[in-house]
mmCIF file of C-alpha atoms in Angstrom:
data_model
loop_
_atom_site.group_PDB
_atom_site.id
_atom_site.type_symbol
_atom_site.label_atom_id
_atom_site.label_comp_id
_atom_site.label_asym_id
_atom_site.label_seq_id
_atom_site.Cartn_x
_atom_site.Cartn_y
_atom_site.Cartn_z
ATOM 1 C CA MET N 392 28.873 -88.436 36.054
ATOM 2 C CA THR N 393 31.871 -87.272 38.103
ATOM 3 C CA PHE N 394 34.087 -84.713 36.402
ATOM 4 C CA ILE N 395 37.698 -85.818 36.026
ATOM 5 C CA ALA N 396 39.993 -82.964 35.059
ATOM 6 C CA SER N 397 42.574 -83.292 32.316
ATOM 7 C CA PRO N 398 45.953 -84.489 33.646
ATOM 8 C CA LYS N 399 47.580 -82.020 31.226
ATOM 9 C CA ARG N 400 45.781 -78.954 32.608
ATOM 10 C CA TYR N 401 48.926 -77.426 34.104
ATOM 11 C CA HIS N 402 50.855 -77.741 30.849
ATOM 12 C CA GLU N 403 48.582 -75.374 28.921
ATOM 13 C CA ILE N 404 49.028 -71.942 30.482
ATOM 14 C CA PRO N 405 51.648 -69.828 32.298
ATOM 15 C CA TYR N 406 51.090 -68.701 35.887
ATOM 16 C CA ASN N 407 52.294 -65.302 37.071
ATOM 17 C CA ARG N 408 53.111 -64.272 40.620
ATOM 18 C CA CYS N 409 50.586 -61.787 41.980
ATOM 19 C CA GLY N 410 52.678 -58.885 43.230
ATOM 20 C CA ASN N 411 54.851 -59.826 46.195
ATOM 21 C CA SER N 412 52.441 -62.515 47.410
ATOM 22 C CA GLY N 413 52.835 -66.272 47.363
ATOM 23 C CA ILE N 414 49.930 -66.626 44.942
ATOM 24 C CA LYS N 415 50.300 -67.239 41.224
ATOM 25 C CA LEU N 416 47.393 -66.537 38.873
ATOM 26 C CA PRO N 417 46.857 -67.993 35.405
ATOM 27 C CA ALA N 418 47.698 -65.541 32.649
ATOM 28 C CA ILE N 419 44.023 -65.756 31.677
ATOM 29 C CA SER N 420 41.318 -65.898 34.345
ATOM 30 C CA PHE N 421 37.617 -66.593 33.880
ATOM 31 C CA GLY N 422 35.027 -64.031 34.975
ATOM 32 C CA LEU N 423 31.392 -64.946 35.580
ATOM 33 C CA TRP N 424 30.022 -61.439 35.058
ATOM 34 C CA ASN N 425 27.792 -62.326 32.112
ATOM 35 C CA ASN N 426 26.248 -65.619 30.983
ATOM 36 C CA PHE N 427 26.005 -67.153 34.462
ATOM 37 C CA GLY N 428 22.657 -65.681 35.454
ATOM 38 C CA GLY N 429 19.245 -67.198 35.929
ATOM 39 C CA GLU N 430 18.392 -66.950 32.233
ATOM 40 C CA ASP N 431 21.459 -68.919 31.096
ATOM 41 C CA THR N 432 21.453 -72.706 30.935
ATOM 42 C CA LEU N 433 23.266 -74.491 33.731
ATOM 43 C CA GLU N 434 24.627 -77.086 31.328
ATOM 44 C CA ASN N 435 26.373 -74.474 29.204
ATOM 45 C CA GLN N 436 27.810 -72.895 32.348
ATOM 46 C CA ARG N 437 29.039 -76.311 33.478
ATOM 47 C CA ARG N 438 30.673 -77.003 30.102
ATOM 48 C CA MET N 439 32.471 -73.658 30.131
ATOM 49 C CA LEU N 440 33.794 -74.117 33.659
ATOM 50 C CA MET N 441 35.012 -77.635 32.891
ATOM 51 C CA LYS N 442 36.749 -76.530 29.702
ATOM 52 C CA ALA N 443 38.348 -73.550 31.421
ATOM 53 C CA PHE N 444 39.715 -75.768 34.206
ATOM 54 C CA ASP N 445 40.939 -78.386 31.742
ATOM 55 C CA LEU N 446 42.862 -75.635 29.940
ATOM 56 C CA GLY N 447 44.597 -74.553 33.138
ATOM 57 C CA ILE N 448 42.385 -71.655 34.210
ATOM 58 C CA THR N 449 42.353 -71.939 37.992
ATOM 59 C CA HIS N 450 41.005 -68.489 38.876
ATOM 60 C CA PHE N 451 37.242 -67.897 38.780
ATOM 61 C CA ASP N 452 36.051 -64.367 39.464
ATOM 62 C CA LEU N 453 32.585 -63.433 40.736
ATOM 63 C CA ALA N 454 30.764 -60.647 42.589
ATOM 64 C CA ASN N 455 27.688 -60.504 44.775
ATOM 65 C CA ASN N 456 25.646 -58.685 42.114
ATOM 66 C CA TYR N 457 26.559 -60.825 39.098
ATOM 67 C CA GLY N 458 23.551 -62.349 37.387
ATOM 68 C CA PRO N 459 20.938 -61.327 36.577
ATOM 69 C CA PRO N 460 19.311 -61.398 39.031
ATOM 70 C CA PRO N 461 21.977 -60.352 41.544
ATOM 71 C CA GLY N 462 23.409 -63.401 43.279
ATOM 72 C CA ALA N 463 22.509 -65.812 40.475
ATOM 73 C CA ALA N 464 26.088 -66.264 39.233
ATOM 74 C CA GLU N 465 27.333 -67.191 42.701
ATOM 75 C CA LYS N 466 24.410 -69.547 43.235
ATOM 76 C CA ASN N 467 24.937 -71.301 39.897
ATOM 77 C CA PHE N 468 28.682 -71.474 40.402
ATOM 78 C CA GLY N 469 28.183 -72.912 43.883
ATOM 79 C CA ARG N 470 25.910 -75.634 42.561
ATOM 80 C CA ILE N 471 28.360 -76.632 39.819
ATOM 81 C CA LEU N 472 31.248 -76.475 42.262
ATOM 82 C CA LYS N 473 29.472 -78.829 44.653
ATOM 83 C CA GLU N 474 28.319 -81.269 41.969
ATOM 84 C CA ASP N 475 31.422 -81.365 39.762
ATOM 85 C CA PHE N 476 34.444 -79.673 41.329
ATOM 86 C CA SER N 477 34.317 -80.497 45.033
ATOM 87 C CA SER N 478 37.527 -82.539 44.876
ATOM 88 C CA TYR N 479 39.348 -79.690 43.081
ATOM 89 C CA ARG N 480 38.583 -76.806 45.472
ATOM 90 C CA ASP N 481 42.179 -76.573 46.684
ATOM 91 C CA GLU N 482 43.363 -76.146 43.096
ATOM 92 C CA MET N 483 41.181 -73.084 42.574
ATOM 93 C CA ILE N 484 41.382 -69.385 43.296
ATOM 94 C CA ILE N 485 37.806 -68.188 43.817
ATOM 95 C CA SER N 486 37.171 -64.473 44.229
ATOM 96 C CA THR N 487 34.093 -62.391 44.880
ATOM 97 C CA LYS N 488 33.328 -58.720 45.513
ATOM 98 C CA ALA N 489 30.924 -56.351 47.208
ATOM 99 C CA GLY N 490 30.440 -52.645 46.605
ATOM 100 C CA PHE N 491 27.497 -52.177 44.270
ATOM 101 C CA ARG N 492 23.816 -52.205 45.180
ATOM 102 C CA MET N 493 22.707 -55.649 46.314
ATOM 103 C CA TRP N 494 19.585 -55.211 48.454
ATOM 104 C CA ASP N 495 17.161 -52.474 49.473
ATOM 105 C CA GLY N 496 17.804 -50.023 52.264
ATOM 106 C CA PRO N 497 20.886 -48.156 53.485
ATOM 107 C CA TYR N 498 22.940 -51.295 54.262
ATOM 108 C CA GLY N 499 22.929 -52.982 50.850
ATOM 109 C CA ASP N 500 25.427 -50.862 48.928
ATOM 110 C CA TRP N 501 28.827 -49.121 48.966
ATOM 111 C CA GLY N 502 31.481 -49.801 51.622
ATOM 112 C CA SER N 503 30.308 -49.894 55.208
ATOM 113 C CA ARG N 504 31.485 -52.644 57.524
ATOM 114 C CA LYS N 505 27.833 -53.682 57.914
ATOM 115 C CA TYR N 506 27.384 -54.157 54.154
ATOM 116 C CA LEU N 507 30.698 -55.844 53.378
ATOM 117 C CA ILE N 508 30.552 -58.413 56.169
ATOM 118 C CA SER N 509 26.894 -59.210 55.497
ATOM 119 C CA SER N 510 27.489 -59.475 51.769
ATOM 120 C CA LEU N 511 30.395 -61.886 52.085
ATOM 121 C CA ASP N 512 28.347 -64.070 54.442
ATOM 122 C CA GLN N 513 25.604 -64.222 51.797
ATOM 123 C CA SER N 514 28.117 -64.931 49.014
ATOM 124 C CA LEU N 515 29.637 -67.829 50.921
ATOM 125 C CA GLN N 516 26.188 -69.267 51.533
ATOM 126 C CA ARG N 517 25.262 -69.010 47.843
ATOM 127 C CA MET N 518 28.501 -70.698 46.767
ATOM 128 C CA ASN N 519 28.466 -73.350 49.520
ATOM 129 C CA LEU N 520 31.953 -72.258 50.588
ATOM 130 C CA ASP N 521 33.665 -71.781 53.926
ATOM 131 C CA TYR N 522 35.969 -69.110 52.487
ATOM 132 C CA VAL N 523 36.942 -67.328 49.288
ATOM 133 C CA ASP N 524 40.532 -66.900 48.224
ATOM 134 C CA ILE N 525 40.156 -63.193 47.388
ATOM 135 C CA PHE N 526 37.522 -60.745 48.629
ATOM 136 C CA TYR N 527 37.404 -57.352 46.898
ATOM 137 C CA HIS N 528 35.826 -54.037 47.675
ATOM 138 C CA HIS N 529 34.244 -53.414 44.279
ATOM 139 C CA ARG N 530 34.358 -49.595 44.172
ATOM 140 C CA PRO N 531 35.386 -46.716 46.450
ATOM 141 C CA ASP N 532 32.697 -45.256 48.702
ATOM 142 C CA PRO N 533 32.738 -41.422 48.819
ATOM 143 C CA GLU N 534 30.863 -41.302 52.135
ATOM 144 C CA THR N 535 32.265 -44.137 54.265
ATOM 145 C CA PRO N 536 35.716 -43.513 55.794
ATOM 146 C CA LEU N 537 38.299 -45.583 53.954
ATOM 147 C CA GLU N 538 39.563 -46.800 57.330
ATOM 148 C CA GLU N 539 36.201 -48.469 57.990
ATOM 149 C CA THR N 540 36.076 -50.161 54.594
ATOM 150 C CA MET N 541 39.635 -51.461 54.884
ATOM 151 C CA ALA N 542 38.992 -52.625 58.456
ATOM 152 C CA ALA N 543 36.049 -54.655 57.142
ATOM 153 C CA LEU N 544 38.323 -56.328 54.586
ATOM 154 C CA ASP N 545 40.797 -57.073 57.347
ATOM 155 C CA GLN N 546 38.023 -58.565 59.482
ATOM 156 C CA THR N 547 37.049 -61.033 56.741
ATOM 157 C CA VAL N 548 40.594 -62.392 56.745
ATOM 158 C CA ARG N 549 40.814 -62.629 60.525
ATOM 159 C CA GLN N 550 37.472 -64.462 60.573
ATOM 160 C CA GLY N 551 38.798 -66.985 58.046
ATOM 161 C CA LYS N 552 36.242 -65.997 55.411
ATOM 162 C CA ALA N 553 38.873 -64.756 52.934
ATOM 163 C CA LEU N 554 42.557 -65.567 52.474
ATOM 164 C CA TYR N 555 43.518 -62.356 50.688
ATOM 165 C CA VAL N 556 41.825 -59.047 49.891
ATOM 166 C CA GLY N 557 41.761 -56.714 46.940
ATOM 167 C CA ILE N 558 40.152 -53.552 45.636
ATOM 168 C CA SER N 559 38.638 -52.632 42.298
ATOM 169 C CA ASN N 560 37.998 -49.384 40.429
ATOM 170 C CA TYR N 561 40.114 -47.288 42.831
ATOM 171 C CA ASN N 562 42.274 -44.547 41.319
ATOM 172 C CA ALA N 563 45.982 -44.143 42.079
ATOM 173 C CA GLU N 564 45.587 -41.857 45.112
ATOM 174 C CA GLN N 565 42.789 -43.940 46.633
ATOM 175 C CA THR N 566 44.864 -47.076 46.089
ATOM 176 C CA LYS N 567 47.878 -45.524 47.811
ATOM 177 C CA GLN N 568 45.726 -44.639 50.824
ATOM 178 C CA ALA N 569 44.247 -48.159 50.928
ATOM 179 C CA ILE N 570 47.736 -49.683 50.779
ATOM 180 C CA ASP N 571 48.890 -47.625 53.761
ATOM 181 C CA ILE N 572 45.873 -48.598 55.871
ATOM 182 C CA LEU N 573 45.985 -52.284 54.980
ATOM 183 C CA LYS N 574 49.746 -52.443 55.530
ATOM 184 C CA ALA N 575 49.334 -50.935 59.006
ATOM 185 C CA GLN N 576 46.674 -53.544 59.771
ATOM 186 C CA GLY N 577 48.814 -56.392 58.493
ATOM 187 C CA THR N 578 46.125 -57.345 55.968
ATOM 188 C CA PRO N 579 47.224 -59.527 52.994
ATOM 189 C CA PHE N 580 46.326 -57.038 50.233
ATOM 190 C CA ILE N 581 47.612 -58.559 46.995
ATOM 191 C CA ILE N 582 45.529 -57.440 44.004
ATOM 192 C CA HIS N 583 43.767 -54.579 42.238
ATOM 193 C CA GLN N 584 41.141 -55.339 39.585
ATOM 194 C CA ALA N 585 41.055 -52.542 37.032
ATOM 195 C CA ALA N 586 39.586 -51.854 33.616
ATOM 196 C CA TYR N 587 42.421 -52.044 31.105
ATOM 197 C CA SER N 588 42.514 -52.524 27.363
ATOM 198 C CA MET N 589 44.010 -51.028 24.245
ATOM 199 C CA LEU N 590 41.051 -48.641 24.200
ATOM 200 C CA ASP N 591 41.182 -47.768 27.910
ATOM 201 C CA ARG N 592 44.680 -47.107 29.250
ATOM 202 C CA THR N 593 43.652 -44.996 32.240
ATOM 203 C CA ILE N 594 45.568 -47.154 34.723
ATOM 204 C CA GLU N 595 48.838 -46.148 33.047
ATOM 205 C CA ASN N 596 48.341 -42.626 34.428
ATOM 206 C CA GLY N 597 49.757 -43.355 37.865
ATOM 207 C CA LEU N 598 47.975 -46.466 39.118
ATOM 208 C CA THR N 599 50.401 -49.015 37.687
ATOM 209 C CA ASP N 600 53.302 -47.046 39.202
ATOM 210 C CA VAL N 601 51.667 -47.303 42.657
ATOM 211 C CA LEU N 602 51.058 -51.038 42.229
ATOM 212 C CA ASP N 603 54.615 -51.682 41.052
ATOM 213 C CA GLU N 604 56.108 -49.678 43.911
ATOM 214 C CA HIS N 605 54.166 -51.565 46.569
ATOM 215 C CA GLY N 606 54.193 -55.068 45.073
ATOM 216 C CA ILE N 607 50.468 -55.294 44.323
ATOM 217 C CA GLY N 608 49.348 -57.340 41.316
ATOM 218 C CA CYS N 609 46.791 -56.114 38.791
ATOM 219 C CA ILE N 610 44.174 -58.181 37.001
ATOM 220 C CA ALA N 611 42.746 -56.504 33.901
ATOM 221 C CA TYR N 612 39.000 -56.706 33.357
ATOM 222 C CA VAL N 613 37.254 -55.933 30.045
ATOM 223 C CA PRO N 614 40.568 -56.430 28.158
ATOM 224 C CA LEU N 615 38.513 -56.836 24.975
ATOM 225 C CA ALA N 616 36.635 -53.572 25.611
ATOM 226 C CA GLN N 617 33.223 -55.256 25.854
ATOM 227 C CA GLY N 618 33.845 -57.001 22.526
ATOM 228 C CA LEU N 619 35.058 -53.992 20.549
ATOM 229 C CA LEU N 620 38.506 -55.576 20.293
ATOM 230 C CA THR N 621 37.196 -58.610 18.425
ATOM 231 C CA ASP N 622 36.345 -59.213 14.802
ATOM 232 C CA LYS N 623 32.663 -58.541 15.537
ATOM 233 C CA TYR N 624 32.857 -54.821 14.757
ATOM 234 C CA LEU N 625 35.359 -54.801 11.891
ATOM 235 C CA SER N 626 32.585 -54.177 9.373
ATOM 236 C CA GLY N 627 30.484 -51.884 11.546
ATOM 237 C CA ILE N 628 27.869 -52.595 14.224
ATOM 238 C CA PRO N 629 25.983 -55.883 13.726
ATOM 239 C CA LYS N 630 22.274 -55.732 14.539
ATOM 240 C CA ASP N 631 22.595 -58.586 17.031
ATOM 241 C CA SER N 632 25.649 -57.138 18.819
ATOM 242 C CA ARG N 633 25.821 -55.766 22.347
ATOM 243 C CA ALA N 634 26.428 -52.243 21.030
ATOM 244 C CA ALA N 635 23.181 -52.355 19.026
ATOM 245 C CA LYS N 636 21.091 -53.028 22.145
ATOM 246 C CA GLU N 637 19.975 -49.841 23.851
ATOM 247 C CA PHE N 638 19.420 -51.539 27.212
ATOM 248 C CA ILE N 639 23.060 -52.592 27.644
ATOM 249 C CA PRO N 640 24.603 -49.866 29.837
ATOM 250 C CA PHE N 641 28.266 -50.758 29.245
ATOM 251 C CA LEU N 642 28.460 -50.559 25.463
ATOM 252 C CA ASN N 643 26.099 -48.707 23.155
ATOM 253 C CA GLU N 644 26.103 -47.559 19.565
ATOM 254 C CA ARG N 645 27.321 -44.116 20.603
ATOM 255 C CA ASP N 646 30.438 -45.769 22.067
ATOM 256 C CA VAL N 647 31.405 -47.222 18.687
ATOM 257 C CA SER N 648 32.628 -44.104 16.913
ATOM 258 C CA SER N 649 34.078 -44.022 13.416
ATOM 259 C CA ASP N 650 37.436 -43.160 14.985
ATOM 260 C CA LYS N 651 37.330 -46.295 17.139
ATOM 261 C CA LEU N 652 36.329 -48.455 14.202
ATOM 262 C CA GLN N 653 39.257 -47.095 12.227
ATOM 263 C CA LYS N 654 41.632 -47.957 15.084
ATOM 264 C CA ILE N 655 40.155 -51.437 15.423
ATOM 265 C CA LYS N 656 40.686 -52.148 11.730
ATOM 266 C CA ALA N 657 44.300 -50.939 11.888
ATOM 267 C CA LEU N 658 44.967 -53.058 14.995
ATOM 268 C CA ASN N 659 43.447 -56.058 13.256
ATOM 269 C CA THR N 660 46.013 -55.753 10.482
ATOM 270 C CA ILE N 661 48.844 -56.006 13.020
ATOM 271 C CA ALA N 662 47.158 -58.977 14.716
ATOM 272 C CA ARG N 663 46.749 -60.774 11.393
ATOM 273 C CA ASP N 664 50.437 -60.263 10.624
ATOM 274 C CA ARG N 665 51.217 -61.834 14.036
ATOM 275 C CA GLY N 666 49.094 -64.866 13.200
ATOM 276 C CA GLN N 667 46.457 -63.911 15.771
ATOM 277 C CA THR N 668 42.911 -62.679 15.893
ATOM 278 C CA LEU N 669 42.385 -59.143 17.146
ATOM 279 C CA ALA N 670 40.975 -60.532 20.400
ATOM 280 C CA GLN N 671 44.007 -62.757 20.961
ATOM 281 C CA MET N 672 46.410 -59.886 20.407
ATOM 282 C CA ALA N 673 44.383 -57.602 22.686
ATOM 283 C CA LEU N 674 44.527 -60.164 25.497
ATOM 284 C CA VAL N 675 48.294 -60.624 25.431
ATOM 285 C CA TRP N 676 48.848 -56.889 24.952
ATOM 286 C CA VAL N 677 47.498 -56.108 28.443
ATOM 287 C CA LEU N 678 49.958 -58.654 29.860
ATOM 288 C CA GLN N 679 52.827 -56.503 28.574
ATOM 289 C CA GLU N 680 52.155 -54.078 31.432
ATOM 290 C CA LYS N 681 54.521 -55.068 34.249
ATOM 291 C CA SER N 682 51.960 -55.074 37.074
ATOM 292 C CA VAL N 683 49.281 -56.985 35.110
ATOM 293 C CA VAL N 684 49.432 -60.649 36.065
ATOM 294 C CA SER N 685 46.212 -61.880 34.446
ATOM 295 C CA ALA N 686 43.633 -60.910 31.834
ATOM 296 C CA LEU N 687 40.050 -61.550 32.899
ATOM 297 C CA ILE N 688 37.830 -62.964 30.162
ATOM 298 C CA GLY N 689 34.137 -63.728 29.901
ATOM 299 C CA ALA N 690 32.505 -66.216 27.548
ATOM 300 C CA SER N 691 29.138 -67.429 26.372
ATOM 301 C CA ARG N 692 30.375 -70.693 24.857
ATOM 302 C CA VAL N 693 33.267 -73.115 25.114
ATOM 303 C CA SER N 694 34.797 -72.187 21.759
ATOM 304 C CA GLN N 695 35.439 -68.618 22.964
ATOM 305 C CA ILE N 696 37.488 -69.909 25.900
ATOM 306 C CA GLU N 697 39.493 -72.158 23.588
ATOM 307 C CA GLU N 698 40.207 -69.279 21.200
ATOM 308 C CA ASN N 699 41.249 -66.966 24.027
ATOM 309 C CA ILE N 700 43.702 -69.509 25.425
ATOM 310 C CA LYS N 701 45.349 -69.763 22.006
ATOM 311 C CA ALA N 702 46.406 -66.135 22.467
ATOM 312 C CA LEU N 703 49.130 -67.415 24.798
ATOM 313 C CA ASN N 704 50.853 -69.144 21.888
ATOM 314 C CA ASN N 705 52.333 -65.754 20.978
ATOM 315 C CA THR N 706 52.833 -63.397 23.916
ATOM 316 C CA THR N 707 55.877 -61.440 22.752
ATOM 317 C CA PHE N 708 55.822 -58.229 20.746
ATOM 318 C CA THR N 709 58.619 -56.719 18.710
ATOM 319 C CA GLN N 710 59.427 -53.083 19.415
ATOM 320 C CA GLU N 711 58.183 -52.271 15.928
ATOM 321 C CA GLU N 712 54.810 -53.849 16.728
ATOM 322 C CA LEU N 713 54.511 -51.968 20.007
ATOM 323 C CA ASP N 714 55.427 -48.692 18.316
ATOM 324 C CA ALA N 715 52.865 -49.298 15.586
ATOM 325 C CA ILE N 716 50.153 -50.130 18.146
ATOM 326 C CA ASN N 717 50.928 -46.995 20.162
ATOM 327 C CA GLU N 718 50.790 -44.860 17.044
ATOM 328 C CA ILE N 719 47.329 -46.230 16.231
ATOM 329 C CA LEU N 720 46.050 -45.774 19.760
ATOM 330 C CA ASN N 721 47.446 -42.283 20.174
#
């Protein structure tokens, strides 16, 4: 059955200009980091993508290593795109990245021209695409000259394989250097993808100033701090939660300290007074930062996407609320 998108999809969500570029991104974007691998059902993935698009989410974010196994998310997304969304490609912003280990040997990781060009070619093949809208370098490479990495990003644009480029996980000084190189090349560098949440405000220590000064947009990933900024942990660590699983490298029991739990409970009180869940408040809070144009969410079911979109019903904070949040976080 052919998917027909909701005619009201552009009435549901605001779109914010990405830095000084001509591109606008939805205030909430959908990341395919988890739950789009080989072990997840294709039908659930299809339902989530359809619901996200119907709600006005036009930006879908991937990377070469998303899965598991690596490449599975791009392959599954490509199949769904071909079967259900082929007529809507021009209404989508599709991004992917390269920078983490993808294949064996010295050419399957980091930031060489060899790796980045090869990786994007593989990503396009997996997704059945001629180009992506944004191609990111996923993390800085301490051994490859930054000039080489940035030249590779520039080459992808000149080859027509990407429309714009971005970087991710670069600090303020590295970002400033990348901006200078890409500007000299005439490369359309428009976006930085950075970890940002109420519990991780590292980007406020210089990076956002660099982005603001140079007209580069920021998209915030893990705005819910791997689920900590939800109601899941208000009563402690559930046995079936991500933090309770020792094999999850991004969030473990040791990361959920009593101090963090106390902060989460205090933040939840403010959210409740605003008529929001903690997760909804956490999502719109990152959008208060001037350079942040979109919050990147993940989901395992349709209802989570629907709940996250409802966060946009209340995006303003009083000064008293902001002061109270800062006092809790500090």
